[in-house]
Structure formats: C-alpha cells, structure tokens
XYZ file of C-alpha atoms in Angstrom:
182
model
C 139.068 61.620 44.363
C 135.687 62.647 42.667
C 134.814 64.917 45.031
C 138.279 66.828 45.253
C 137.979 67.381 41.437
C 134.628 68.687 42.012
C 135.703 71.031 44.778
C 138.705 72.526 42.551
C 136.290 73.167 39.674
C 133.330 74.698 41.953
C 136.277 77.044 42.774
C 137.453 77.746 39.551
C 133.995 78.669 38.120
C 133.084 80.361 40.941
C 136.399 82.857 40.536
C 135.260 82.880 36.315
C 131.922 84.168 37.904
C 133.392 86.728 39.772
C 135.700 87.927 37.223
C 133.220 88.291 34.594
C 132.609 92.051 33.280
C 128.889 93.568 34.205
C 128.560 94.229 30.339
C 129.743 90.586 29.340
C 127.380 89.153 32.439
C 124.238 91.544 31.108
C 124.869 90.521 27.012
C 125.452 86.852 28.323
C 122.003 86.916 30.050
C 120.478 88.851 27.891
C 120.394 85.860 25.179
C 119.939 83.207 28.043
C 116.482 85.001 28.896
C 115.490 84.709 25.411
C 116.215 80.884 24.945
C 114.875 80.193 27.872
C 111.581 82.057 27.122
C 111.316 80.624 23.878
C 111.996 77.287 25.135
C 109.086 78.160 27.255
C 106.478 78.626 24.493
C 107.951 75.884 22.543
C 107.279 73.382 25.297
C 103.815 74.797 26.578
C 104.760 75.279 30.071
C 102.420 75.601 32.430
C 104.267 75.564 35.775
C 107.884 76.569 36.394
C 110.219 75.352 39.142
C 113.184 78.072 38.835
C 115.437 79.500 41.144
C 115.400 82.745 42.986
C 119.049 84.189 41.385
C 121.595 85.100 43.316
C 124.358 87.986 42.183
C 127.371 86.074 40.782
C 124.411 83.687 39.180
C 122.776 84.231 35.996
C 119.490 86.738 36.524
C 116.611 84.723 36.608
C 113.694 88.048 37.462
C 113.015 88.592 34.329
C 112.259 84.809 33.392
C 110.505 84.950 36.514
C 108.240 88.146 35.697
C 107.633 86.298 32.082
C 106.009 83.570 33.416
C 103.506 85.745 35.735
C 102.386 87.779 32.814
C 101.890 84.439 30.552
C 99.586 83.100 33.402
C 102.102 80.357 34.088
C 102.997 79.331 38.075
C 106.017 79.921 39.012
C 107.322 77.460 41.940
C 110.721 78.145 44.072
C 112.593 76.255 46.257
C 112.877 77.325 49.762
C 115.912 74.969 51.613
C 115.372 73.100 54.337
C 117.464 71.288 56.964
C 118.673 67.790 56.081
C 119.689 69.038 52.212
C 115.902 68.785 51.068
C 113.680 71.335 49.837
C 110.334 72.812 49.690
C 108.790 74.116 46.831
C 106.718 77.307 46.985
C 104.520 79.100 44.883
C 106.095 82.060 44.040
C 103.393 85.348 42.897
C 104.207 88.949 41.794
C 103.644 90.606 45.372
C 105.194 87.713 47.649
C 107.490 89.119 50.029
C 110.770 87.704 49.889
C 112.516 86.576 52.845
C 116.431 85.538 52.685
C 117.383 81.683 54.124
C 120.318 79.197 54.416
C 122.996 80.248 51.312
C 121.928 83.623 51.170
C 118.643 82.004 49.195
C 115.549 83.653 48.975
C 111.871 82.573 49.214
C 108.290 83.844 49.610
C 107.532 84.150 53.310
C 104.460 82.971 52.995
C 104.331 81.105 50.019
C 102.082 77.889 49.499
C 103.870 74.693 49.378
C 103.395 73.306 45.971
C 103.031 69.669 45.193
C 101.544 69.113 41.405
C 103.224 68.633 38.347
C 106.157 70.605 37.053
C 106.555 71.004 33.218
C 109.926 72.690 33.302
C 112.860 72.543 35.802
C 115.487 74.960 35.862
C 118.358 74.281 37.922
C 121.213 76.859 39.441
C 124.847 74.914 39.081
C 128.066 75.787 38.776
C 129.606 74.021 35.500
C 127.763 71.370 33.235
C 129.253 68.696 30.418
C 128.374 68.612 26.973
C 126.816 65.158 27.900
C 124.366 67.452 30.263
C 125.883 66.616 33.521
C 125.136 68.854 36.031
C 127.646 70.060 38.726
C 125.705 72.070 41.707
C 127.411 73.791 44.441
C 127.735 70.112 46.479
C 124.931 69.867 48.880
C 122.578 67.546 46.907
C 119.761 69.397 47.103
C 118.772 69.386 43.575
C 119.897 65.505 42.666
C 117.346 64.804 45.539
C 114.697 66.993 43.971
C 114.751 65.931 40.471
C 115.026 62.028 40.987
C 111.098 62.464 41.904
C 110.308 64.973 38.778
C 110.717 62.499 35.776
C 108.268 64.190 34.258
C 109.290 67.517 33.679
C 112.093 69.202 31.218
C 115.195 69.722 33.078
C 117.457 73.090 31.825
C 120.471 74.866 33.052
C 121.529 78.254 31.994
C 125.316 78.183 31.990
C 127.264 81.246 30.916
C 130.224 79.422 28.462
C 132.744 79.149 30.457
C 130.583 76.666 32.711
C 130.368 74.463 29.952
C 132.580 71.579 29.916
C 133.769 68.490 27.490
C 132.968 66.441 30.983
C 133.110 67.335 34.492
C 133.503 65.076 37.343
C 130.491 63.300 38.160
C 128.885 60.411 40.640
C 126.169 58.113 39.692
C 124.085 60.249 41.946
C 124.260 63.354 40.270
C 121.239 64.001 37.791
C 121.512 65.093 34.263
C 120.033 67.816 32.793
C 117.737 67.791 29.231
C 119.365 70.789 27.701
C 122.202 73.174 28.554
C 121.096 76.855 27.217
C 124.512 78.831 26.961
C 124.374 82.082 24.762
C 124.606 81.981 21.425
C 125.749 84.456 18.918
C-alpha cells in the first residue's frame, strides 16, 4: 500500500517538476543557493557530500563551485550495482562521465572515506516532519544510516513539501528542509 502511494506521488512531483516555468525554477534556486551557502558558513563545513544535479532537479553547480573556492571538499556519489554507492572526490577540472540514471561522476575521482560535515540529498517530495521521499531505489537510506555524524539537508522547491508523505521505517529523515523563502 506504502509503496503505491509513494509511486503516485514520485509521479506527481515529477510532472510539478516538469511543469515548472524556467524563470520560477531560476528565482526558486536562486534563494535555495543562498540558504544553502549560508547554512554552509553557519555550520563550518569542511567536506560536502552533494549531488551532481540533474535538469528537472534543483541546480546544485553553483553550490558546488562555492565550496571549491572556500577550500572545502566536495564528495559525490557515483552509483553502483546492488543500490549502493561510492563516494568520490569531486575537484574543479574532474572530467565528468555520465552513469546508471543519467548520473554523473568524476571519471577518475578518488574514493572518499572520512568524515562528512554536511549531506545533501536529491529527493523528490519531503514532510514537514523532514521525511525524505527519494526516487525509490534506496540508495541514499543506505548511505546515510552510516553518516550519523553529519547534517543532513534537502533542497525542495515548495511544491515538494508536504504535511506528510508516505514513509517506511527504513526511509531516513532529513535535519532541515531548505525551500525558498520570500
């Protein structure tokens, strides 16, 4: 039952995505990028596990390019077989190559294993508890059950925000939802 509600809302948001205007999508991420940097300084981060964007997702580059000129690593996942994933250090003049989902990775970027002092997870719609719902692979969940330690963020544009989503006591919450504010 859970996982039919989760299917009809990964659609749903996924058609929101879609739909949204390039203006509305570029104001939208415009204020996510500043949150997130902020949160950035505020919490002293010295390594950062973030995604590579994809289109319909909410741009990460610029979050990305931040964190090289502040000095701070920058760590993306590559995916793997068996829903796991590697995490590679990601520098300015890495070559990207493009994997399973259309996801992108350093071709020859180190595999990183320290500490992470901010997470920042891709998903597809999020509660106002902070639960997190990805696009259904478990990929993440398996990831952040070992990374206690760090902050864990989404950037969600609003309509991904919802009073609850469907959930299983698998799924990992998140430690903040940044959605634009105005």
């Amino acid at each position: 039952m859970i996982e039919a509600e989760k299917k009809v809302l990964r659609k749903e948001i996924r058609a929101q995505r879609l739909a949204l205007s390039a203006e509305k999508k570029s104001a939208y991420e415009a204020n996510l990028k500043n949150q997130t940097l902020a949160l950035i300084e505020q919490r002293s981060a010295r390594s950062v596990h973030i995604y590579i964007s994809l289109k319909e997702e909410i741009n990460t580059q610029e979050i990305i390019e931040y964190c090289w000129s502040k000095g701070i690593r920058v760590i993306v996942p590559e995916t793997l077989a068996a829903r796991q994933l590697r995490h590679l250090e990601y520098r300015p003049n890495d070559k990207l190559i493009t994997g399973s989902f259309q996801c992108k990775w350093p071709k020859h970027g180190l595999e990183y294993q320290g500490n992470l002092d901010l997470i920042i997870c891709p998903g597809l719609a999020f509660s106002l508890k902070c639960d997190r719902l990805g696009y259904g692979g478990g990929y993440y969940d398996r990831f952040l059950i070992n990374h206690p330690e760090a902050y864990k963020i989404a950037l969600a544009f609003p309509f991904q925000v919802r009073a609850s989503i469907p959930s299983d006591p698998h799924d990992c919450k998140m430690d903040q939802i940044l959605v634009p504010n105005y």
